[in-house]
Amino acid sequence: MRSTPGSARSSIRSHPLITDSAVAAVLTAASLALILLLGDGLIESWAGVPAVEPRAPGALGLVLAVLCTLPVALRRRYPLIALAFATLPEVALHAFDLNPGLGGVATLILLYSAAAHRGFAVSLIALSVTGLGYAVGALLGDEPLSWADHVIAVVVAMLCWIGGRSVRLRRAYLAELVDRTDRLERAREADTRAARAEERSRIARELHDVVAHHVSVMTVQAAAARKMLAVKPDVARDALSAIEEMGRTAMAEMRNIVGVLRTDGPAELGPQPGMQDVPTLVDQMREAGLRTELSVEGGAGGNLPALPPGVDLAAYRLIQEALTNSLRHAGPAARAWVTVRREGGELRVHVEDDGRGPAPEPELPTRTGHGLVGIKERVALYGGVLRIGPRDGGGFEVNARFPLKDR
């Protein structure tokens, strides 16, 4: 469990020298108390065992005993150096046949610390130093040790080393898990940002196509209504009715598109337009003054073919944008042709106009813009091929091919 910043546990972990010094002080005090009690024969008398010439430790013995345990204060900062400095006085105590107190415990603590806080090579060196110190102390000591004593000492030392290595490996494994979690979180956030950017781009394309188409048709019809208002009021009234209906349709489509941005509840989404709505689109163009013809080839009974949803919407938006550009730029006397053909494994969409009307208005000097850029993005999204440019014999054309997967 990870400690929270500012907690007592976090403060202790951030200052290991303080806690290790406290452990070293307690261990030193206990070691000195044990040496003094054994030297005075108090423990033997309390236990009812006669002491065999109890020997006072002397100043040298106490100093060496202190030097055995004080290096524990550096067990996490410099464990190998501390182990070496603790082993030398312990060997000297065995050579002078003095009681080492808790020097052996200090050595095991430092061995564990080296295995837990340093790499494998350093931990092996620490194990070797511990084994060498024990061997030299056993050779220099006056009292011979049995094989059972040697086995116990080796087993205890190995358990401390293995325990330290296990703690280090577990700590490294947990750190790797935390790092992997952080990387996955960053990757998820990056994917979320990319998805949001893609969604914003998609909504921008949809809004552009809807607004450009409907506003262009409404502008043309409003101009016609203004011209006919005094001469033919009925015609002007019909044009105004068409503008009203077009405005409602545009609002409904934009509401469906922007509905995905709502955060206070589920969006009320309607179906997106598709190729089945192309005849209605062509009728709208005719009402706006662009003489448009629709030709469907390869469909059952002359009907528009059923397509995958993504391709269906992309093809519809392509036709919508192309006819909108023809309405805006080709002139009032222009004609347009829409050809939809499904053959083999692809869908062909061809929109062209003759462009024989007057030149475009000064504020619209070109035939390209954001809408055609959006068409390129749509076609490329589904692996299609797009050609946009002047038409042979005058006018403009948009020709696209969408690959269709077998379903």
Short mmCIF file of C-alpha atoms in Angstrom, two decimals:
data_model
loop_
_atom_site.label_atom_id
_atom_site.label_comp_id
_atom_site.label_asym_id
_atom_site.label_seq_id
_atom_site.Cartn_x
_atom_site.Cartn_y
_atom_site.Cartn_z
CA MET A 1 0.00 0.00 0.00
CA ARG A 2 1.40 3.35 -1.02
CA SER A 3 1.72 5.95 1.75
CA THR A 4 0.11 9.31 1.23
CA PRO A 5 2.35 12.41 1.00
CA GLY A 6 2.73 14.20 4.32
CA SER A 7 1.92 11.13 6.45
CA ALA A 8 4.15 9.87 9.25
CA ARG A 9 5.08 6.80 7.24
CA SER A 10 6.11 8.94 4.29
CA SER A 11 8.23 11.17 6.53
CA ILE A 12 10.01 8.12 7.99
CA ARG A 13 10.72 6.73 4.53
CA SER A 14 12.10 10.05 3.37
CA HIS A 15 14.61 10.13 6.29
CA PRO A 16 15.98 6.55 6.58
CA LEU A 17 19.11 7.66 8.45
CA ILE A 18 17.02 8.69 11.48
CA THR A 19 15.24 5.36 11.83
CA ASP A 20 18.40 3.36 11.12
CA SER A 21 20.31 5.38 13.73
CA ALA A 22 17.58 4.64 16.26
CA VAL A 23 17.82 0.90 15.47
CA ALA A 24 21.62 1.05 15.81
CA ALA A 25 21.35 2.84 19.18
CA VAL A 26 18.88 0.31 20.57
CA LEU A 27 20.96 -2.60 19.27
CA THR A 28 24.15 -1.12 20.76
CA ALA A 29 22.52 -0.59 24.14
CA ALA A 30 21.16 -4.12 24.19
CA SER A 31 24.55 -5.54 23.15
CA LEU A 32 26.38 -3.66 25.89
CA ALA A 33 23.82 -4.71 28.50
CA LEU A 34 24.18 -8.33 27.43
CA ILE A 35 27.99 -8.18 27.62
CA LEU A 36 27.95 -6.58 31.05
CA LEU A 37 25.41 -9.04 32.42
CA LEU A 38 27.35 -12.02 31.10
CA GLY A 39 30.64 -10.60 32.34
CA ASP A 40 29.29 -10.15 35.89
CA GLY A 41 27.72 -13.61 35.94
CA LEU A 42 24.26 -12.21 36.70
CA ILE A 43 22.47 -14.21 34.02
CA GLU A 44 23.98 -17.49 35.25
CA SER A 45 23.02 -16.70 38.83
CA TRP A 46 19.46 -15.80 37.87
CA ALA A 47 19.17 -19.04 35.90
CA GLY A 48 20.66 -21.10 38.75
CA VAL A 49 23.70 -22.15 36.67
CA PRO A 50 27.11 -21.73 38.28
CA ALA A 51 29.31 -19.32 36.33
CA VAL A 52 32.65 -20.52 35.09
CA GLU A 53 35.13 -17.77 35.91
CA PRO A 54 33.04 -14.84 34.74
CA ARG A 55 35.29 -12.48 32.85
CA ALA A 56 34.86 -8.69 32.80
CA PRO A 57 34.74 -7.40 29.24
CA GLY A 58 37.07 -4.46 29.76
CA ALA A 59 37.19 -1.17 27.89
CA LEU A 60 38.58 -2.72 24.71
CA GLY A 61 35.79 -5.27 24.56
CA LEU A 62 33.11 -2.63 25.04
CA VAL A 63 34.59 -0.37 22.36
CA LEU A 64 34.83 -3.25 19.87
CA ALA A 65 31.28 -4.31 20.68
CA VAL A 66 30.05 -0.79 20.03
CA LEU A 67 31.92 -0.75 16.70
CA CYS A 68 30.12 -3.99 15.75
CA THR A 69 26.63 -2.54 16.10
CA LEU A 70 26.91 1.19 15.31
CA PRO A 71 27.41 0.64 11.51
CA VAL A 72 23.77 -0.50 11.40
CA ALA A 73 22.94 3.23 11.21
CA LEU A 74 24.27 3.17 7.61
CA ARG A 75 22.55 -0.05 6.57
CA ARG A 76 20.48 1.54 3.77
CA ARG A 77 22.93 4.18 2.56
CA TYR A 78 26.17 2.19 2.54
CA PRO A 79 25.29 -1.42 3.47
CA LEU A 80 28.42 -3.08 2.07
CA ILE A 81 30.82 -0.60 3.69
CA ALA A 82 28.93 -0.82 6.96
CA LEU A 83 29.13 -4.63 6.82
CA ALA A 84 32.89 -4.51 6.30
CA PHE A 85 33.37 -2.10 9.23
CA ALA A 86 31.17 -4.26 11.47
CA THR A 87 32.93 -7.51 10.56
CA LEU A 88 36.45 -6.33 11.49
CA PRO A 89 35.77 -5.60 15.21
CA GLU A 90 33.72 -8.79 15.48
CA VAL A 91 36.69 -10.82 14.22
CA ALA A 92 38.92 -8.98 16.71
CA LEU A 93 36.54 -9.87 19.57
CA HIS A 94 36.74 -13.54 18.63
CA ALA A 95 40.54 -13.30 18.39
CA PHE A 96 40.78 -11.82 21.90
CA ASP A 97 38.20 -14.30 23.18
CA LEU A 98 35.83 -11.52 24.18
CA ASN A 99 32.05 -11.57 24.12
CA PRO A 100 30.79 -9.96 20.85
CA GLY A 101 27.36 -9.35 22.32
CA LEU A 102 24.87 -8.78 19.52
CA GLY A 103 27.56 -8.28 16.87
CA GLY A 104 26.33 -11.34 14.99
CA VAL A 105 22.80 -9.89 14.86
CA ALA A 106 24.20 -6.64 13.47
CA THR A 107 26.08 -8.59 10.78
CA LEU A 108 22.90 -10.40 9.73
CA ILE A 109 20.98 -7.11 9.58
CA LEU A 110 23.64 -5.58 7.34
CA LEU A 111 23.73 -8.69 5.13
CA TYR A 112 19.96 -8.48 4.68
CA SER A 113 20.19 -4.73 3.95
CA ALA A 114 22.86 -5.24 1.28
CA ALA A 115 20.75 -7.91 -0.43
CA ALA A 116 17.56 -5.82 -0.17
CA HIS A 117 18.93 -2.43 -1.27
CA ARG A 118 21.72 -3.26 -3.71
CA GLY A 119 22.16 -5.26 -6.88
CA PHE A 120 22.94 -8.93 -7.22
CA ALA A 121 26.73 -8.49 -7.51
CA VAL A 122 26.97 -6.31 -4.39
CA SER A 123 24.78 -8.72 -2.46
CA LEU A 124 27.09 -11.62 -3.40
CA ILE A 125 30.09 -9.62 -2.18
CA ALA A 126 28.26 -8.94 1.09
CA LEU A 127 27.52 -12.66 1.47
CA SER A 128 31.20 -13.45 0.83
CA VAL A 129 32.34 -10.86 3.40
CA THR A 130 29.94 -12.35 5.95
CA GLY A 131 31.16 -15.88 5.27
CA LEU A 132 34.82 -14.85 5.42
CA GLY A 133 34.31 -12.99 8.69
CA TYR A 134 32.57 -15.99 10.23
CA ALA A 135 35.32 -18.39 9.07
CA VAL A 136 38.13 -16.21 10.42
CA GLY A 137 36.32 -15.69 13.72
CA ALA A 138 35.73 -19.44 14.07
CA LEU A 139 39.43 -20.19 13.42
CA LEU A 140 40.69 -17.56 15.86
CA GLY A 141 38.27 -18.43 18.66
CA ASP A 142 39.41 -20.61 21.54
CA GLU A 143 36.18 -22.60 21.81
CA PRO A 144 35.72 -25.05 18.91
CA LEU A 145 32.29 -25.12 17.26
CA SER A 146 30.45 -28.25 16.21
CA TRP A 147 29.26 -29.00 12.69
CA ALA A 148 25.71 -28.32 13.83
CA ASP A 149 26.75 -24.81 14.86
CA HIS A 150 28.35 -24.20 11.46
CA VAL A 151 25.28 -25.50 9.63
CA ILE A 152 22.95 -23.29 11.68
CA ALA A 153 25.13 -20.24 11.05
CA VAL A 154 25.22 -20.89 7.28
CA VAL A 155 21.45 -21.51 7.12
CA VAL A 156 20.64 -18.33 9.06
CA ALA A 157 22.98 -16.25 6.87
CA MET A 158 21.49 -17.69 3.67
CA LEU A 159 17.96 -17.06 4.91
CA CYS A 160 18.82 -13.41 5.57
CA TRP A 161 20.41 -13.06 2.13
CA ILE A 162 17.52 -14.79 0.32
CA GLY A 163 14.99 -12.72 2.29
CA GLY A 164 16.74 -9.52 1.27
CA ARG A 165 16.88 -10.56 -2.39
CA SER A 166 13.19 -11.48 -2.33
CA VAL A 167 12.28 -8.09 -0.90
CA ARG A 168 14.36 -6.33 -3.56
CA LEU A 169 12.82 -8.35 -6.40
CA ARG A 170 9.32 -7.73 -5.06
CA ARG A 171 10.03 -4.02 -4.75
CA ALA A 172 11.34 -3.93 -8.33
CA TYR A 173 8.29 -5.85 -9.55
CA LEU A 174 5.91 -3.43 -7.82
CA ALA A 175 7.84 -0.46 -9.23
CA GLU A 176 7.53 -1.95 -12.72
CA LEU A 177 3.80 -2.43 -12.22
CA VAL A 178 3.42 1.19 -11.11
CA ASP A 179 5.48 2.39 -14.07
CA ARG A 180 3.47 0.23 -16.47
CA THR A 181 0.24 1.55 -14.99
CA ASP A 182 1.46 5.11 -15.47
CA ARG A 183 2.44 4.37 -19.08
CA LEU A 184 -0.93 2.79 -19.78
CA GLU A 185 -2.68 5.77 -18.20
CA ARG A 186 -0.69 8.17 -20.36
CA ALA A 187 -1.41 6.08 -23.44
CA ARG A 188 -5.11 6.01 -22.57
CA GLU A 189 -5.16 9.77 -22.14
CA ALA A 190 -3.38 10.20 -25.49
CA ASP A 191 -5.89 7.88 -27.16
CA THR A 192 -8.73 9.83 -25.56
CA ARG A 193 -7.33 13.13 -26.82
CA ALA A 194 -6.88 11.67 -30.31
CA ALA A 195 -10.43 10.31 -30.28
CA ARG A 196 -11.78 13.68 -29.17
CA ALA A 197 -9.82 15.47 -31.89
CA GLU A 198 -11.09 13.01 -34.49
CA GLU A 199 -14.66 13.44 -33.23
CA ARG A 200 -14.35 17.22 -33.36
CA SER A 201 -13.03 16.97 -36.91
CA ARG A 202 -15.90 14.69 -37.90
CA ILE A 203 -18.49 17.01 -36.34
CA ALA A 204 -16.88 20.00 -38.06
CA ARG A 205 -17.13 18.24 -41.43
CA GLU A 206 -20.75 17.30 -40.82
CA LEU A 207 -21.69 20.80 -39.72
CA HIS A 208 -19.92 22.36 -42.67
CA ASP A 209 -21.71 20.13 -45.14
CA VAL A 210 -25.12 20.70 -43.56
CA VAL A 211 -24.75 24.45 -43.16
CA ALA A 212 -23.13 25.02 -46.56
CA HIS A 213 -25.78 23.05 -48.39
CA HIS A 214 -28.89 24.39 -46.68
CA VAL A 215 -27.71 27.99 -46.43
CA SER A 216 -26.73 28.00 -50.11
CA VAL A 217 -30.15 26.67 -51.13
CA MET A 218 -31.90 29.13 -48.83
CA THR A 219 -29.85 32.03 -50.24
CA VAL A 220 -30.74 31.16 -53.83
CA GLN A 221 -34.41 30.75 -53.00
CA ALA A 222 -34.44 34.00 -50.99
CA ALA A 223 -32.97 35.84 -54.00
CA ALA A 224 -35.64 34.33 -56.25
CA ALA A 225 -38.38 35.26 -53.77
CA ARG A 226 -37.12 38.85 -53.63
CA LYS A 227 -37.24 39.14 -57.43
CA MET A 228 -40.72 37.60 -57.69
CA LEU A 229 -42.26 39.30 -54.68
CA ALA A 230 -43.80 42.18 -56.63
CA VAL A 231 -44.40 40.35 -59.92
CA LYS A 232 -45.58 36.87 -58.83
CA PRO A 233 -46.45 36.81 -55.13
CA ASP A 234 -47.53 33.16 -55.30
CA VAL A 235 -44.12 32.11 -56.59
CA ALA A 236 -42.44 34.19 -53.89
CA ARG A 237 -44.70 32.61 -51.26
CA ASP A 238 -43.71 29.12 -52.43
CA ALA A 239 -40.03 30.09 -52.27
CA LEU A 240 -40.43 31.40 -48.73
CA SER A 241 -42.19 28.18 -47.72
CA ALA A 242 -39.31 26.21 -49.19
CA ILE A 243 -36.84 28.38 -47.21
CA GLU A 244 -38.79 27.69 -44.02
CA GLU A 245 -38.80 23.97 -44.64
CA MET A 246 -35.10 24.00 -45.51
CA GLY A 247 -34.29 25.88 -42.31
CA ARG A 248 -36.18 23.35 -40.18
CA THR A 249 -34.42 20.49 -41.92
CA ALA A 250 -31.04 22.12 -41.32
CA MET A 251 -31.83 22.66 -37.65
CA ALA A 252 -32.92 19.05 -37.24
CA GLU A 253 -29.73 17.73 -38.85
CA MET A 254 -27.49 20.00 -36.79
CA ARG A 255 -29.33 18.99 -33.62
CA ASN A 256 -28.63 15.34 -34.42
CA ILE A 257 -24.96 16.03 -35.11
CA VAL A 258 -24.27 18.22 -32.08
CA GLY A 259 -26.32 15.93 -29.85
CA VAL A 260 -23.26 13.75 -29.27
CA LEU A 261 -21.63 16.64 -27.40
CA ARG A 262 -24.24 16.68 -24.66
CA THR A 263 -22.97 15.70 -21.23
CA ASP A 264 -26.08 16.08 -19.09
CA GLY A 265 -27.78 12.98 -20.46
CA PRO A 266 -28.08 10.70 -23.47
CA ALA A 267 -28.34 12.50 -26.76
CA GLU A 268 -31.53 12.18 -28.74
CA LEU A 269 -30.02 11.11 -32.05
CA GLY A 270 -31.83 10.67 -35.30
CA PRO A 271 -30.69 8.58 -38.27
CA GLN A 272 -27.98 10.09 -40.44
CA PRO A 273 -28.82 10.76 -44.09
CA GLY A 274 -27.69 8.25 -46.69
CA MET A 275 -27.93 7.34 -50.34
CA GLN A 276 -31.65 6.67 -50.00
CA ASP A 277 -32.04 10.43 -49.43
CA VAL A 278 -30.30 11.41 -52.66
CA PRO A 279 -33.59 11.69 -54.65
CA THR A 280 -34.88 14.19 -52.07
CA LEU A 281 -31.61 16.08 -52.32
CA VAL A 282 -31.92 16.23 -56.11
CA ASP A 283 -35.48 17.55 -55.81
CA GLN A 284 -34.25 20.30 -53.47
CA MET A 285 -31.65 21.30 -56.03
CA ARG A 286 -34.29 21.47 -58.74
CA GLU A 287 -36.49 23.67 -56.56
CA ALA A 288 -33.51 25.95 -55.96
CA GLY A 289 -33.00 26.38 -59.68
CA LEU A 290 -30.26 23.88 -60.49
CA ARG A 291 -31.53 21.49 -63.12
CA THR A 292 -30.29 18.19 -61.79
CA GLU A 293 -30.62 14.65 -63.17
CA LEU A 294 -30.05 11.46 -61.19
CA SER A 295 -28.94 8.19 -62.74
CA VAL A 296 -28.57 4.96 -60.76
CA GLU A 297 -26.78 2.00 -62.35
CA GLY A 298 -26.21 -1.41 -60.86
CA GLY A 299 -28.95 -1.18 -58.23
CA ALA A 300 -31.85 -3.56 -57.95
CA GLY A 301 -34.76 -2.23 -59.96
CA GLY A 302 -33.00 1.11 -60.50
CA ASN A 303 -32.96 1.80 -56.76
CA LEU A 304 -29.94 3.11 -54.94
CA PRO A 305 -27.77 0.27 -53.59
CA ALA A 306 -27.59 -0.67 -49.91
CA LEU A 307 -24.20 0.29 -48.52
CA PRO A 308 -22.26 0.07 -45.27
CA PRO A 309 -23.28 2.95 -42.94
CA GLY A 310 -19.96 4.81 -43.16
CA VAL A 311 -19.71 4.67 -46.93
CA ASP A 312 -23.42 5.46 -47.21
CA LEU A 313 -23.03 8.73 -45.29
CA ALA A 314 -19.74 9.65 -47.01
CA ALA A 315 -21.23 9.16 -50.50
CA TYR A 316 -24.30 11.21 -49.61
CA ARG A 317 -22.20 14.07 -48.21
CA LEU A 318 -20.03 13.98 -51.33
CA ILE A 319 -23.05 14.40 -53.60
CA GLN A 320 -24.48 17.08 -51.32
CA GLU A 321 -21.27 19.12 -51.29
CA ALA A 322 -20.73 18.75 -55.04
CA LEU A 323 -24.28 19.87 -55.88
CA THR A 324 -24.02 22.74 -53.40
CA ASN A 325 -20.85 23.96 -55.15
CA SER A 326 -22.60 23.66 -58.51
CA LEU A 327 -25.56 25.67 -57.21
CA ARG A 328 -23.28 28.39 -55.85
CA HIS A 329 -20.76 28.65 -58.67
CA ALA A 330 -22.06 27.16 -61.92
CA GLY A 331 -24.64 29.86 -62.56
CA PRO A 332 -28.45 29.92 -62.88
CA ALA A 333 -28.52 28.34 -66.33
CA ALA A 334 -26.29 25.42 -65.42
CA ARG A 335 -27.25 21.77 -65.37
CA ALA A 336 -25.92 19.02 -63.15
CA TRP A 337 -25.80 15.24 -63.43
CA VAL A 338 -25.44 12.74 -60.61
CA THR A 339 -24.45 9.20 -61.54
CA VAL A 340 -24.29 6.42 -58.95
CA ARG A 341 -22.95 3.09 -60.13
CA ARG A 342 -22.17 -0.08 -58.22
CA GLU A 343 -20.06 -2.55 -60.12
CA GLY A 344 -17.81 -5.32 -58.88
CA GLY A 345 -16.43 -4.48 -55.48
CA GLU A 346 -16.69 -0.70 -55.62
CA LEU A 347 -19.14 2.18 -55.65
CA ARG A 348 -18.67 4.98 -58.20
CA VAL A 349 -20.15 8.42 -57.59
CA HIS A 350 -19.88 11.01 -60.36
CA VAL A 351 -21.25 14.56 -60.02
CA GLU A 352 -20.73 17.04 -62.87
CA ASP A 353 -22.13 20.32 -64.15
CA ASP A 354 -21.77 22.15 -67.46
CA GLY A 355 -20.97 25.48 -65.80
CA ARG A 356 -22.38 27.54 -68.66
CA GLY A 357 -23.84 30.25 -66.45
CA PRO A 358 -22.22 33.55 -65.56
CA ALA A 359 -18.90 33.72 -63.76
CA PRO A 360 -18.78 33.28 -59.99
CA GLU A 361 -19.35 36.27 -57.79
CA PRO A 362 -16.25 38.29 -56.79
CA GLU A 363 -16.42 37.14 -53.19
CA LEU A 364 -16.36 33.51 -54.37
CA PRO A 365 -13.51 33.48 -56.91
CA THR A 366 -12.74 29.77 -56.80
CA ARG A 367 -14.56 26.48 -56.93
CA THR A 368 -12.68 24.86 -54.03
CA GLY A 369 -12.86 25.33 -50.28
CA HIS A 370 -13.22 23.58 -46.94
CA GLY A 371 -16.06 21.45 -48.27
CA LEU A 372 -13.91 19.81 -50.94
CA VAL A 373 -11.17 19.25 -48.37
CA GLY A 374 -13.78 17.52 -46.21
CA ILE A 375 -14.76 15.35 -49.21
CA LYS A 376 -11.14 14.26 -49.64
CA GLU A 377 -10.96 13.30 -45.98
CA ARG A 378 -14.19 11.31 -46.20
CA VAL A 379 -13.13 9.39 -49.29
CA ALA A 380 -9.64 8.71 -47.90
CA LEU A 381 -11.14 7.47 -44.62
CA TYR A 382 -12.77 4.56 -46.47
CA GLY A 383 -9.85 3.86 -48.79
CA GLY A 384 -11.44 5.49 -51.81
CA VAL A 385 -10.03 7.42 -54.77
CA LEU A 386 -11.19 10.96 -55.55
CA ARG A 387 -10.78 13.22 -58.56
CA ILE A 388 -11.89 16.85 -58.46
CA GLY A 389 -11.35 19.30 -61.30
CA PRO A 390 -12.56 20.90 -64.53
CA ARG A 391 -14.79 18.86 -66.80
CA ASP A 392 -14.06 18.22 -70.44
CA GLY A 393 -16.20 20.59 -72.46
CA GLY A 394 -16.56 23.06 -69.61
CA GLY A 395 -17.91 22.88 -66.12
CA PHE A 396 -16.74 21.01 -63.07
CA GLU A 397 -16.82 17.39 -61.88
CA VAL A 398 -16.31 15.32 -58.78
CA ASN A 399 -15.54 11.64 -59.36
CA ALA A 400 -15.09 9.19 -56.47
CA ARG A 401 -14.67 5.45 -56.09
CA PHE A 402 -15.34 3.67 -52.80
CA PRO A 403 -14.12 0.06 -52.30
CA LEU A 404 -16.82 -2.20 -50.90
CA LYS A 405 -16.01 -5.20 -48.76
CA ASP A 406 -17.98 -8.40 -49.19
CA ARG A 407 -20.44 -8.71 -46.32
#
